[in-house]
Every structure is written in C-alpha cells, then in structure tokens.
Coordinates of C-alpha atoms in Angstrom, one line a residue:
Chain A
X1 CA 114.7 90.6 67.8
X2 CA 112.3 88.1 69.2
X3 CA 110.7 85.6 66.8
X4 CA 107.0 84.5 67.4
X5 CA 105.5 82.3 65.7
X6 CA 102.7 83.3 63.5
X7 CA 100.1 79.8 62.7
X8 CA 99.6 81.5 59.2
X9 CA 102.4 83.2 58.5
X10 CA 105.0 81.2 60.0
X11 CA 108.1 82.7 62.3
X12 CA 107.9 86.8 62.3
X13 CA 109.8 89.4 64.6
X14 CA 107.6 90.3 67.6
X15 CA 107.1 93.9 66.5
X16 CA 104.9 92.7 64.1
X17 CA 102.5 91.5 66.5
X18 CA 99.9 93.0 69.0
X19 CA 99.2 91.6 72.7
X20 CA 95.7 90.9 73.2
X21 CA 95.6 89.7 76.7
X22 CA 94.5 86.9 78.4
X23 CA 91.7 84.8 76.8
X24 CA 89.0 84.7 79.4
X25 CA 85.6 83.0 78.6
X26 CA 83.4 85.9 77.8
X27 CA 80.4 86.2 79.7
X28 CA 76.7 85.9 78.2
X29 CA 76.2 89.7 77.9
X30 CA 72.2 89.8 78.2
X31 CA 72.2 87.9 81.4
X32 CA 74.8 90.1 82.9
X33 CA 74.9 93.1 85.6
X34 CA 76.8 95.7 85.1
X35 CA 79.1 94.7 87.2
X36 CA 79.8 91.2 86.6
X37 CA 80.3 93.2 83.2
X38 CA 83.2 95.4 84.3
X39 CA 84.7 92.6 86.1
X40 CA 85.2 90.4 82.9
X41 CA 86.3 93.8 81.4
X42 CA 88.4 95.3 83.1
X43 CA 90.0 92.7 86.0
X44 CA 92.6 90.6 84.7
X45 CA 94.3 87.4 86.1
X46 CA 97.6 88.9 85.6
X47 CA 99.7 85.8 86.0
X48 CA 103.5 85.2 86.7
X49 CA 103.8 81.7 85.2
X50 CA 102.5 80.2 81.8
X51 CA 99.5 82.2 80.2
X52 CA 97.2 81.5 77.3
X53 CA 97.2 85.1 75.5
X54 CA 95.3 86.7 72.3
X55 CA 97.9 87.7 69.9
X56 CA 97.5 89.6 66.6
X57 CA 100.2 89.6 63.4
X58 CA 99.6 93.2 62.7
X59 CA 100.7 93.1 58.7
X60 CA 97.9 90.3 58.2
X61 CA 95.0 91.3 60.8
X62 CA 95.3 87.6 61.9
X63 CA 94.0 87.2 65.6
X64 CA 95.7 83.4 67.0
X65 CA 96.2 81.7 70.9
X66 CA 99.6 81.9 72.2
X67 CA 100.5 80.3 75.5
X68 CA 103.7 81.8 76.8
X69 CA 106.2 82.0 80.0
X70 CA 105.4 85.7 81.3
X71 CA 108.6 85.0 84.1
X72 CA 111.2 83.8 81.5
X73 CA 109.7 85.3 78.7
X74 CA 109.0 82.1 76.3
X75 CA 107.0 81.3 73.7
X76 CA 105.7 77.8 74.3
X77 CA 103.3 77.3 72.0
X78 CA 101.0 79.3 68.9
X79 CA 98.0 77.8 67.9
X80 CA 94.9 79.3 65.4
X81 CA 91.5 80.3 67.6
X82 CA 89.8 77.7 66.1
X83 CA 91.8 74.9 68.2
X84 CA 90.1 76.9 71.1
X85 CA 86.5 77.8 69.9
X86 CA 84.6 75.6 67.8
X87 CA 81.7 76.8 67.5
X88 CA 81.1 80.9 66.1
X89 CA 79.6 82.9 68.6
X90 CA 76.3 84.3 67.1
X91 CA 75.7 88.0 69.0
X92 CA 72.6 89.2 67.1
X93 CA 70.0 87.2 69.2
X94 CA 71.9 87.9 72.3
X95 CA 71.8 91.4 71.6
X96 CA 68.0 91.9 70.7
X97 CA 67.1 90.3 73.9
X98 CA 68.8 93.3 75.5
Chain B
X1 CA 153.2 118.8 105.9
X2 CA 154.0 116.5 102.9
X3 CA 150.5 116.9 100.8
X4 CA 151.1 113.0 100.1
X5 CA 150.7 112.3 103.7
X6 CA 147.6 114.3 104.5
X7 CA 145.5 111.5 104.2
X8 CA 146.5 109.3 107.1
X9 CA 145.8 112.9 109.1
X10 CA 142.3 111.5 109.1
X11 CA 143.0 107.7 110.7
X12 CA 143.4 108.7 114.2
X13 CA 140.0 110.0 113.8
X14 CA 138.9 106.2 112.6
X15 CA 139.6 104.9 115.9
X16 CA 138.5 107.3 118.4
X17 CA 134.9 106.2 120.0
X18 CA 133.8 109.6 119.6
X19 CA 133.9 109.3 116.2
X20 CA 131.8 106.2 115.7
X21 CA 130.4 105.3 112.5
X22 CA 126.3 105.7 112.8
X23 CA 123.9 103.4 111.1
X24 CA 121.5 104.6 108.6
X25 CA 119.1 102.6 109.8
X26 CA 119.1 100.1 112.8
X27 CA 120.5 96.3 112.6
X28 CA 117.4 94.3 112.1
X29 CA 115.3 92.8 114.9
X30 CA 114.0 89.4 115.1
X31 CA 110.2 89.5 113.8
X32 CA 107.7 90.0 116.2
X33 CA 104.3 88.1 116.1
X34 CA 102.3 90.8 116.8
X35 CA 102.5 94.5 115.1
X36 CA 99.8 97.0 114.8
X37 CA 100.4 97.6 111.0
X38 CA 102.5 95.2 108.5
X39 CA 103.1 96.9 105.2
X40 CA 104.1 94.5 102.6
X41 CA 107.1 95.5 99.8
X42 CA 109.8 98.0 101.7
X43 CA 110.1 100.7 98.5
X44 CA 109.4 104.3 98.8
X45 CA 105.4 104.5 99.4
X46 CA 105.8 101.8 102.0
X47 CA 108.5 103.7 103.8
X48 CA 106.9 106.9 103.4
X49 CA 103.8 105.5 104.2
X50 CA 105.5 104.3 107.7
X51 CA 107.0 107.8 108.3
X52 CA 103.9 109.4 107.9
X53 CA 102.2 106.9 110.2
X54 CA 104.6 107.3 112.5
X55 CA 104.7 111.1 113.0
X56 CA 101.0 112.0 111.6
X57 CA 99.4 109.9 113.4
X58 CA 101.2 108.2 116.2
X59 CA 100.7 104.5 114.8
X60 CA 105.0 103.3 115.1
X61 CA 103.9 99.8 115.8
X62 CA 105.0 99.2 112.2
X63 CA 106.9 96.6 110.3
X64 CA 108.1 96.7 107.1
X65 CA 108.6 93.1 105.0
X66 CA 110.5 93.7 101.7
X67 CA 111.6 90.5 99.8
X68 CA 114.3 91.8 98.7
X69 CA 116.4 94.8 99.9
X70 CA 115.8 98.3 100.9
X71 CA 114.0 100.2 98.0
X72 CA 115.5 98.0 95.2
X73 CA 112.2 97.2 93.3
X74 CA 111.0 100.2 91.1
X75 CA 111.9 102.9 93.3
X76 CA 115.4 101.8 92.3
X77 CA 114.4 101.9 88.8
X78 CA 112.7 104.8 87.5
X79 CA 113.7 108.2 85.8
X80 CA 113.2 110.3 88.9
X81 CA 111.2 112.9 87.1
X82 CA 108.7 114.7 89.3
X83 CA 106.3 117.0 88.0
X84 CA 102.5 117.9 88.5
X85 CA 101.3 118.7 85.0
X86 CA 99.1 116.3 84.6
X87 CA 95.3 116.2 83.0
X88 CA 92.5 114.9 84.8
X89 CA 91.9 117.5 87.8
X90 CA 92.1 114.7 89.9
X91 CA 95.5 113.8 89.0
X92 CA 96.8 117.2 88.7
X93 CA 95.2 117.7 92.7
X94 CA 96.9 114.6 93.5
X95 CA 100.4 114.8 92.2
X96 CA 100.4 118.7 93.1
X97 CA 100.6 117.5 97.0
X98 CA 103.5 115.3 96.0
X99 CA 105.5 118.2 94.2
X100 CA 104.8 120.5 97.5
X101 CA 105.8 117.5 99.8
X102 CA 108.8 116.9 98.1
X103 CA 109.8 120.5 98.0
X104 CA 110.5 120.0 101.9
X105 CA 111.8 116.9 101.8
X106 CA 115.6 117.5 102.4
X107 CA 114.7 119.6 105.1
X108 CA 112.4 117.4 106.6
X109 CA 114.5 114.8 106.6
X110 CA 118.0 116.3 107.7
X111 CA 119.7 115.0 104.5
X112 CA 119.9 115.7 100.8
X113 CA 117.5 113.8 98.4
X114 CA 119.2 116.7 95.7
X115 CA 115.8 117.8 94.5
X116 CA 116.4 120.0 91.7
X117 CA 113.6 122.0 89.5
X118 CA 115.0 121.9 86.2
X119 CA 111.6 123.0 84.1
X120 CA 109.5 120.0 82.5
X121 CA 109.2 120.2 78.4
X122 CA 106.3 117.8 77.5
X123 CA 107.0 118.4 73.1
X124 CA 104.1 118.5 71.2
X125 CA 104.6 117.2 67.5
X126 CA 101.4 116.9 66.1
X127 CA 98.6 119.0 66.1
X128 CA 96.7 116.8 67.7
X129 CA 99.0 117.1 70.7
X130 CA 99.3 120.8 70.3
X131 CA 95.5 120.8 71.5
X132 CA 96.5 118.3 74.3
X133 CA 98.8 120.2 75.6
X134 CA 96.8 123.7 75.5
X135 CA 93.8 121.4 77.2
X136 CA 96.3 120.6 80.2
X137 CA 97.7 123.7 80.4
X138 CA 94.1 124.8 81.0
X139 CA 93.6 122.5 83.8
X140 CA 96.7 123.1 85.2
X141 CA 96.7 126.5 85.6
X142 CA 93.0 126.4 87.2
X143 CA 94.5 124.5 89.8
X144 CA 96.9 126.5 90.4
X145 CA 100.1 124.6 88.7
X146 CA 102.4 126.8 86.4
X147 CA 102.2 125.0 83.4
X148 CA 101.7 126.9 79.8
X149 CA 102.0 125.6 75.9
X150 CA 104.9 127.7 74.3
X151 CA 106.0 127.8 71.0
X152 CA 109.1 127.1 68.9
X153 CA 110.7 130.1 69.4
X154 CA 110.4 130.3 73.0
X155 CA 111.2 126.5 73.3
X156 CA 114.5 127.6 71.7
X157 CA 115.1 130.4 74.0
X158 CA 114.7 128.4 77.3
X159 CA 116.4 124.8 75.6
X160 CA 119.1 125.9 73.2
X161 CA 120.1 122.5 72.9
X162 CA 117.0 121.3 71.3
X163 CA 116.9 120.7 67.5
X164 CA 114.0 122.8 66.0
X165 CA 114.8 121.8 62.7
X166 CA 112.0 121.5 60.1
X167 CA 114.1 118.7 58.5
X168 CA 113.4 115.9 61.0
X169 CA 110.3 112.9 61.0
X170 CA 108.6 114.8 63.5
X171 CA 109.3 118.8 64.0
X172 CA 108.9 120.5 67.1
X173 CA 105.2 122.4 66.8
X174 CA 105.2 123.3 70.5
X175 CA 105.3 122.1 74.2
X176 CA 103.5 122.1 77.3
X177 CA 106.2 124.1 79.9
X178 CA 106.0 123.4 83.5
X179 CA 109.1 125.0 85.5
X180 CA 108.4 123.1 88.3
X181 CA 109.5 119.7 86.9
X182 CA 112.0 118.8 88.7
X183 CA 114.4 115.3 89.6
X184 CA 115.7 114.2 92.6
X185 CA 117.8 111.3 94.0
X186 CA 115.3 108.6 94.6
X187 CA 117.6 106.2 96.7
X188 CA 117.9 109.1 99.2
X189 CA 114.0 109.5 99.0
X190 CA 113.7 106.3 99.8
X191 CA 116.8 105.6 102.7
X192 CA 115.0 109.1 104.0
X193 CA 112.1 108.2 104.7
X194 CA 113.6 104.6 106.2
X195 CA 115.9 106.4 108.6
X196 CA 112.5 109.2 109.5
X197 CA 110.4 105.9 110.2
X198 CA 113.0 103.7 111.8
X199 CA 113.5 106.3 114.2
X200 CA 110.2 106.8 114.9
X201 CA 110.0 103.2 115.7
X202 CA 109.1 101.5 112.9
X203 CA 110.9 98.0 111.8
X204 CA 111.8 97.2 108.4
X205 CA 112.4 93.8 107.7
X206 CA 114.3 92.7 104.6
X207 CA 114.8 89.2 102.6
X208 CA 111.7 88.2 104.3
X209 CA 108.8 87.7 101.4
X210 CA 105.2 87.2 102.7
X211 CA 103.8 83.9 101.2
X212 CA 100.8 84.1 102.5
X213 CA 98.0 86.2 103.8
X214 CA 96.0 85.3 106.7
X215 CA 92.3 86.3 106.8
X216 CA 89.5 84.9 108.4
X217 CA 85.6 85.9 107.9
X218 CA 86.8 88.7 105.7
X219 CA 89.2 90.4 107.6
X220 CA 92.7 90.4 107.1
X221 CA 94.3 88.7 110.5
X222 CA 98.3 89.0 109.5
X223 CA 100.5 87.5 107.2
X224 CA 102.8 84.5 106.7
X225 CA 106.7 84.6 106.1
X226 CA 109.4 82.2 106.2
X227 CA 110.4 83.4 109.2
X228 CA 106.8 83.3 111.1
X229 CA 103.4 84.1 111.0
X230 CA 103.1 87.9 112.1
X231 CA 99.8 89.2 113.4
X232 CA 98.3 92.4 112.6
X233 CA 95.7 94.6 112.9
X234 CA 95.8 96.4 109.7
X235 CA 98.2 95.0 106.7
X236 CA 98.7 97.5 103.7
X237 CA 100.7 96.0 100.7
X238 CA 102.5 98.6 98.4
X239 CA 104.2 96.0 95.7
X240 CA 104.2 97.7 92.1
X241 CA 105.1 95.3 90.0
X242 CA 104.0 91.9 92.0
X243 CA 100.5 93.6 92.7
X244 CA 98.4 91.0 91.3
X245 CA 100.6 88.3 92.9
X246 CA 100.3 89.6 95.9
X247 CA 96.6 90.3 96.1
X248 CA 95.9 87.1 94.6
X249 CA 97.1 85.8 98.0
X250 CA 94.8 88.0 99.8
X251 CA 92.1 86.8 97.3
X252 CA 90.7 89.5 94.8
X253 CA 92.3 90.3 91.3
X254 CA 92.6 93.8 90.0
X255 CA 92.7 95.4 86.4
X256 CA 96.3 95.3 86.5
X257 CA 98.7 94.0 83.8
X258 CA 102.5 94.0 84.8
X259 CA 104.6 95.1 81.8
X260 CA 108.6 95.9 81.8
X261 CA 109.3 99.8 81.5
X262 CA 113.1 99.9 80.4
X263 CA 115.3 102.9 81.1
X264 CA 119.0 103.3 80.4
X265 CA 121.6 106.4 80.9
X266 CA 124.7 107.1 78.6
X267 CA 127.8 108.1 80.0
X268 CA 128.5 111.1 82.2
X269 CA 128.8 114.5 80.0
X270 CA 129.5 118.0 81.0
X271 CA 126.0 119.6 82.1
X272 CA 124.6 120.8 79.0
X273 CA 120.9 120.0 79.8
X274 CA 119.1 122.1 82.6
X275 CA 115.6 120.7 81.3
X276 CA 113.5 117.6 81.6
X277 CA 112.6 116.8 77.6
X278 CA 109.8 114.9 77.2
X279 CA 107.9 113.3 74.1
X280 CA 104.9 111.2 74.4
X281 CA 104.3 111.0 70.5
X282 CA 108.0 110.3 70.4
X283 CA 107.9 108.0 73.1
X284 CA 111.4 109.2 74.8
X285 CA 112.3 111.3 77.9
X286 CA 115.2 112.6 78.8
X287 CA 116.7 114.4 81.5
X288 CA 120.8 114.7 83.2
X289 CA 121.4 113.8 86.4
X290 CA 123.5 115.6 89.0
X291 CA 126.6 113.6 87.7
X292 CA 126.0 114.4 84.1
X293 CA 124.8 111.3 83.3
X294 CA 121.9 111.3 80.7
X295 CA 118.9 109.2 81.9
X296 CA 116.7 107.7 79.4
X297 CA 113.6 106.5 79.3
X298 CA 110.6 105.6 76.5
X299 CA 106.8 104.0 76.6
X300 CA 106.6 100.4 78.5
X301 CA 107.1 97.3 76.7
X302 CA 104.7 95.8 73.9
X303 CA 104.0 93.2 76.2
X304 CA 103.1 91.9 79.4
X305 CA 105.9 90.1 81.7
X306 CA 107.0 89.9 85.0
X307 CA 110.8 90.2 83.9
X308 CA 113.3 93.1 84.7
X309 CA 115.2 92.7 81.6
X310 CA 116.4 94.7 78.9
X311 CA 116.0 94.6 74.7
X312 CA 117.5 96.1 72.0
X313 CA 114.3 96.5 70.1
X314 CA 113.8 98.8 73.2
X315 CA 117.1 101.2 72.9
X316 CA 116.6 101.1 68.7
X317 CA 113.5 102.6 69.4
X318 CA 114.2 105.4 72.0
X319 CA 117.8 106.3 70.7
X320 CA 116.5 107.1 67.2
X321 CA 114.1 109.5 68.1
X322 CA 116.1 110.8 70.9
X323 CA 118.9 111.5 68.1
X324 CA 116.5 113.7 66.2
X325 CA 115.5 115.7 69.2
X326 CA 119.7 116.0 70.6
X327 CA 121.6 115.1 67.5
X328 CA 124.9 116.0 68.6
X329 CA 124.8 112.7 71.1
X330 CA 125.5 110.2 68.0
X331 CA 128.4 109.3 69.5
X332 CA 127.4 109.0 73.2
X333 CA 127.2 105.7 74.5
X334 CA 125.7 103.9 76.7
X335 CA 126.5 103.3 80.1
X336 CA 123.6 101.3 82.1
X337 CA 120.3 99.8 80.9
X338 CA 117.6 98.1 83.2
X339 CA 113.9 98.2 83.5
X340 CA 111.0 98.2 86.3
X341 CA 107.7 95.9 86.2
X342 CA 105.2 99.0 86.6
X343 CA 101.4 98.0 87.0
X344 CA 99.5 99.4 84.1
X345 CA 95.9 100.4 84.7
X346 CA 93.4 100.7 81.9
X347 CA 92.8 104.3 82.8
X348 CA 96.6 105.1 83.7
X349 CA 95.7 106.0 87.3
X350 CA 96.7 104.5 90.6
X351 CA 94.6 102.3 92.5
X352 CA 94.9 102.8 96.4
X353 CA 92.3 102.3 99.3
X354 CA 90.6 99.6 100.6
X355 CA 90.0 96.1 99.6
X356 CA 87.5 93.3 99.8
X357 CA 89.2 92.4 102.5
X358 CA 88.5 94.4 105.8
X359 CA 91.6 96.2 107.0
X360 CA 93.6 95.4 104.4
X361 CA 94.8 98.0 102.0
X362 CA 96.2 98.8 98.6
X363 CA 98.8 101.0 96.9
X364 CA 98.9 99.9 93.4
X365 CA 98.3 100.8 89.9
X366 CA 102.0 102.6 89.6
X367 CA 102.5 102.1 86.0
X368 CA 104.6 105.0 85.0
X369 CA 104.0 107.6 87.3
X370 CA 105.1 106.1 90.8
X371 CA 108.1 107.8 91.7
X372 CA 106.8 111.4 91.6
X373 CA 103.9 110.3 93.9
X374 CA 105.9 108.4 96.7
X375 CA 105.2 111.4 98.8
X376 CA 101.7 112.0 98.9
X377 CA 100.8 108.3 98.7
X378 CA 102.7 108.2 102.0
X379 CA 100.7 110.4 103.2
X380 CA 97.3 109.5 101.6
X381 CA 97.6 105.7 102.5
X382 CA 98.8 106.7 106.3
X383 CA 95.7 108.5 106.8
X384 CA 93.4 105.8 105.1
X385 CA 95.3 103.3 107.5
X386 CA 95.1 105.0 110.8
X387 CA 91.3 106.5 109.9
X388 CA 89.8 103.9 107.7
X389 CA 88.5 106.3 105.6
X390 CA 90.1 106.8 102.0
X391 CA 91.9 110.8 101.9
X392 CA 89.9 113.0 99.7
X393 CA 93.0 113.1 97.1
X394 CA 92.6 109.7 96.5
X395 CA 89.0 108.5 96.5
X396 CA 89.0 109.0 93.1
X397 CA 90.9 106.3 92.7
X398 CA 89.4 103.3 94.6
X399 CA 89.1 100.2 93.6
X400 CA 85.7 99.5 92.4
X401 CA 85.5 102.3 90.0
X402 CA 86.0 99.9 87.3
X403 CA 83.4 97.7 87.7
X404 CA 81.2 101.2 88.1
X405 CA 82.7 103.1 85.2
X406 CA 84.0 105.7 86.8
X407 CA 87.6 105.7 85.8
X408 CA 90.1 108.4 85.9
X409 CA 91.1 108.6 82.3
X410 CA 94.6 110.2 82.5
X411 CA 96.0 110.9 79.0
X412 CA 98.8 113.2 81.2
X413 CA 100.8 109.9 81.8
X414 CA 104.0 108.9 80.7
X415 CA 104.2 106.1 78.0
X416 CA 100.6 107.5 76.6
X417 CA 101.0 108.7 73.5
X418 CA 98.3 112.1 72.2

C-alpha cells in the first residue's frame, strides 16, 4: 500500500488518511458576495502537476499540508499547517459584522 | 470437399475488387483552417454530439480533434451499465432520453452496439438505504421509469445467484429493481456514432491535441494544434477527465476534481448472471458481458489524480465485498484491471452548456455516470450548439449553478454511498 507521511505520526498507509483538497487562501467572508462565495467554494484549480493539498490522518484527527505529483502520483513533501499559517484566524468578529 | 481445405474456399473472394474491404471510417484528411464547429476530445459525446449535428440539424462542417485515438479515453473504460433509475427528477428526465435513444441505436446505426436489458439491482443493506431506494423508486415511477424496491424473497426469485444469507457483514434487506438496466458494447457506441457522423461529413482528427484556445474579446475564435491553427465558429470541448486542463486554456476553472475510477473483469465464465448487481453501501457493481466475462467495478479512488492506473488497495476492497454477495467466485481470477479519470462534481451531476466564453461550450462533469448518457448528451449539446440555447433536459445543469446554489444533488450516482 502507499505510504504517506504523517508530520506527527510519522510514515502510515494512505488509507489512513483523508484528502482535503487544495489549500486556497480563504476569502474574508463578511466582505464577500455570494458569489465570489461559491466560487472559493465550490471551483477548484484542479491541477495536473505538483499541488499543495489538505490532508487528514484519520486515526489522529490531525489536519497537515501535503504537496504532491497529481500526474505520477508522488508524495513530495508533508509539512504541519503551521509552516503555512502563522497567525490563528479569529472568526468571531468577522462573523458579528455579518 | 476435404473439410481441412474449406478455408482457402474463401481466398479467391480476397482478391476480387468486388469484394473490397470497406473502411469504418474514412483515411484522415489534412486539417482544414476553417470548420464551422471544432469539438475537442473524439470519445462518445463528441461523436455523438457530431452525428446529431450532422443529421438534426444540418451543421456537417465539423471536425473532431482527439489526442489520442478513437474513443480510447473513458468511453473505453467504463462498466457499460445503462440505466435510468436515478433520484433527482432532473436526472431521472435526463438519463430517461439516453435509455430511449439507446434502445434504437443498433438500428439507427445499421450495426450492433449488443444492447442488452438485463434488469438493474441497486442492493440496499441498511435501512437507511432501504428508504433511499423506496424514495427513488417513488420518483422513478412518477416519471414514468419501471423501477420498484423488492424484497429478499423476490430478489431471490429474479437473481438466484445472489447470497441472501443472514451470516454475512452486510445482509441483503432489499433493492431498488429496474428491468430496464441494461449494457451494451461501448466501442461499437462509439465507432457508431464515428462511422453515422463521418458519413454525414464530419472529420475526425486523431493524435492531434489542442494546445491552445484562441479567443479574442470574449469569444472563442478557434483553436491551436500542432498541426495548425483551425478557425471556428463554435468550438465545444467534451474531455472527461482533462476538463479542467482543458478549460483552463479557454480560461475559467470549474468545480471539478479529476479522480481515477478503477474497473477490472475476471475471466470469461459460463453465463450465469442475467442481472446488473449493484451496491452503493458496498461500493461494488457487477455485471457479465456478452463473452462471459465478469466486469467489475467500485466507488472512485480516495484521491485526486490525473493517472489511469490501477492499485491493489482498490481490488482488496471490491473483491471482498463482491465475495460476500457471489461467494462461489473465490476462485475466479482476474483477467484485466484499468481505470478512467472521471470528473467529480460536488453535486454528482454533469455540467454542460455554455461558458464564459461566447460560443464556446462544455460537456463535463462525467464522474461516474458518462457512459449511459453519451446519447442524449449528443443530442442535448447538438442542439445547444446549433441554437445557442441550452436543451431543456439540461439547463439544470449549467455552469453557474454553483456559484448560485442551485445544485442538482444526485444521491442516485454510482460511487455515492446511502
């Protein structure tokens, strides 16, 4: 079976993990139309080529980056969130302005 | 007459002229620069969609550009199941017109696509899916599809060779019934509808990818391939599998991921399976072709890729649920395995009609449910084309209904689990 390697819990078979899809930069969602909204949502890059993908290990509810060949099928490289976003997203003023 | 010579009675007949071997389709031409409508990918829904051009409508200024060969993407690669059953009215409307189009195929073609109803067992195993099934039986049957939930004992009656043991993981509670499910030989769907639009005038071209998309103030102007720019008035691409690559020339994306559906099929038995035995919960369907072969297939991969190959993982998962539901295969094996990149849609629909881009056109979103539409999206797409208006079967499922919430939510596909 394929082996992916998990940040925290080191190499595990891919059936323990869940795709995520791409990581997109999300949006500021009280500034948004509706559908500027669906298009973050829903419309997807869909690349043939190297990717940079949410990933979950199942088992451990851990959510990580991995960047991956979606033509040949690699894994190039697993990496926690936190390499990605530094700074935690605070949602509970964005969401009273709505 | 020596019987070991009656074989060399047929030579002379090799080298008389009036006995002349006839193409299927004719040698290709050299491109033209100019065509009224360029359809990109040469798999069934192009070629259908250039037959029905062709003799609905009178448009035969066509050309087909396939990167490959002759129907060798996914049409080459599904299970061939066809069948109508399906949830949302919408789809059930929709793939409805396929079943009754592909009914007179054969005969609207002059050659055999062997379209045979074998009755379509969608096994319930839950009660969860019990209550599916009654829910699109409902549907079904107010729009006019025969389609009905039975019950173990009648399951037995019409599929004797299905194990209705209580002992298994997951026992047989019912299944949705649909007599018209049927298969068919999809490389002779697809060479039939090249030979119908060839001879209507229509040119397919093959090894010749498009690389680019030409467009100018929002209006698609013709397309670039290695072998010349062609001009066109309309272009219509019908690539499942390369969708977004495609469109990403012609510059809009689309909620489309591609991800690997695998199939495989064991090695030819005795008919012993009349029926089409499907299991979403399961995750397996099954089905034996015309030379006894048993073709297999399950849900689509775990993960996006633009890859056609195959995994173990993949047959571990299908063959041990398939092994409660036909035990006596243990010892089949297996003969072929290959899979199909099939566009997956949040909402399990298609997406077909027109684009950003003026006079261009799409026929995407075939994630697991392309084959038993290649007729009506024909159709459908032939009449967008030649009257720029989306067909009233498919403006459900234009583009933009994601961004406006109004998807099709179809439950009633393959590789969804109830």
């Amino acid at each position: 079976m394929k082996v992916m390697n998990c940040p925290l819990n080191g190499p595990r078979n891919i059936s323990e993990f869940a795709w995520g899809g791409e990581v997109k930069p999300m949006p500021d969602p009280a500034s948004l139309d509706d559908h500027a909204w669906g298009d973050w949502l829903f419309l997807e890059n869909n690349e043939a080529g190297v990717v940079r993908e949410w990933w979950c290990h199942v088992p451990t509810s851990f959510w990580f980056i991995a960047e991956r060949n979606t033509v040949t099928d690699e894994i190039l490289k697993t990496y926690p969130a936190g390499e990605l976003f530094k700074d935690r997203v605070n949602f509970a003023p964005k969401a009273e302005k709505m | 007459m020596l019987p070991a010579l009656f074989p060399y009675k047929l030579l002379p007949y090799g080298f008389r002229r009036k006995y002349r071997p006839q193409r299927f389709i004719p040698k290709q031409k050299d491109l033209k620069s100019k065509y009224d409508v360029v359809i990109i990918g040469g798999g069934g829904h192009a070629l259908a969609c250039a037959y029905y051009l062709a003799r609905d409508h009178g448009i035969t200024d066509v050309c087909i550009l396939e990167k490959g060969y002759l129907a060798g993407g996914n049409t080459a690669r599904n299970t061939a199941i066809i069948r109508s059953n399906y949830l949302t009215p919408e789809g059930v409307r929709f793939y409805e017109q396929s079943l009754k189009l592909y009914r007179d195929l054969s005969q609207d073609f002059d050659f055999n696509i062997l379209y045979s109803e074998r009755g379509h067992f969608t096994l319930a195993h839950t009660d969860a899916a019990v209550r599916t099934s009654r829910w699109r039986a409902e549907v079904n049957k107010q729009l006019g599809v025969d389609s009905e939930l039975i019950f173990p004992d009648e399951i037995h009656r019409l599929c004797p060779s299905l194990n209705m043991s209580d002992d298994v993981r997951y026992p047989i509670l019912g299944a949705l019934y649909h007599p018209p499910g049927s298969i068919a030989r999809h490389d002779a769907v697809a060479w039939g509808y090249a030979r119908g639009a060839t001879a209507l005038g229509a040119e397919v071209h093959q090894q010749t990818p498009v690389t680019s998309i030409i467009i100018e103030n929002g209006t698609v102007k013709g397309v670039e391939t290695p072998r010349g720019k062609v001009y066109a008035n309309k272009v219509m691409q019908a690539v499942a599998g390369s969708t977004s690559v495609v469109a990403k020339m012609a510059g809009f994306r689309l909620p489309i991921r591609t991800i690997p559906l695998q199939a495989c099929v064991s090695v030819p038995l005795k008919p012993f399976l009349d029926q089409i035995i499907v299991s979403g919960s399961l995750h397996v369907y099954v089905s034996q072709s015309s030379r006894g072969e048993l073709v297999m297939g399950g849900s689509t991969d775990p993960y996006g890729l633009y890859s056609t190959r195959s995994t173990l993982d993949f047959k571990e998962g299908l063959l041990g649920h398939m092994l409660e539901l036909l035990p006596m295969l243990g010892e089949v094996k297996i003969l072929r395995q290959w899979a199909g990149m099939a566009d997956m849609t949040p909402d399990f629909s298609p997406i077909m009609g027109p684009t950003p881009v003026k006079n261009y056109y799409i026929d995407s979103g075939w994630g697991t449910w392309g084959f038993k539409a290649t007729p009506v999206c024909g159709m459908t797409m032939a009449h967008t084309i030649a009257t720029d208006t989306p067909h009233e079967l498919i403006k459900p499922f234009y583009l933009d209904r994601f961004v406006e919430y109004a998807q099709v939510g179809e439950k009633g596909a393959a590789s969804v689990g109830h």
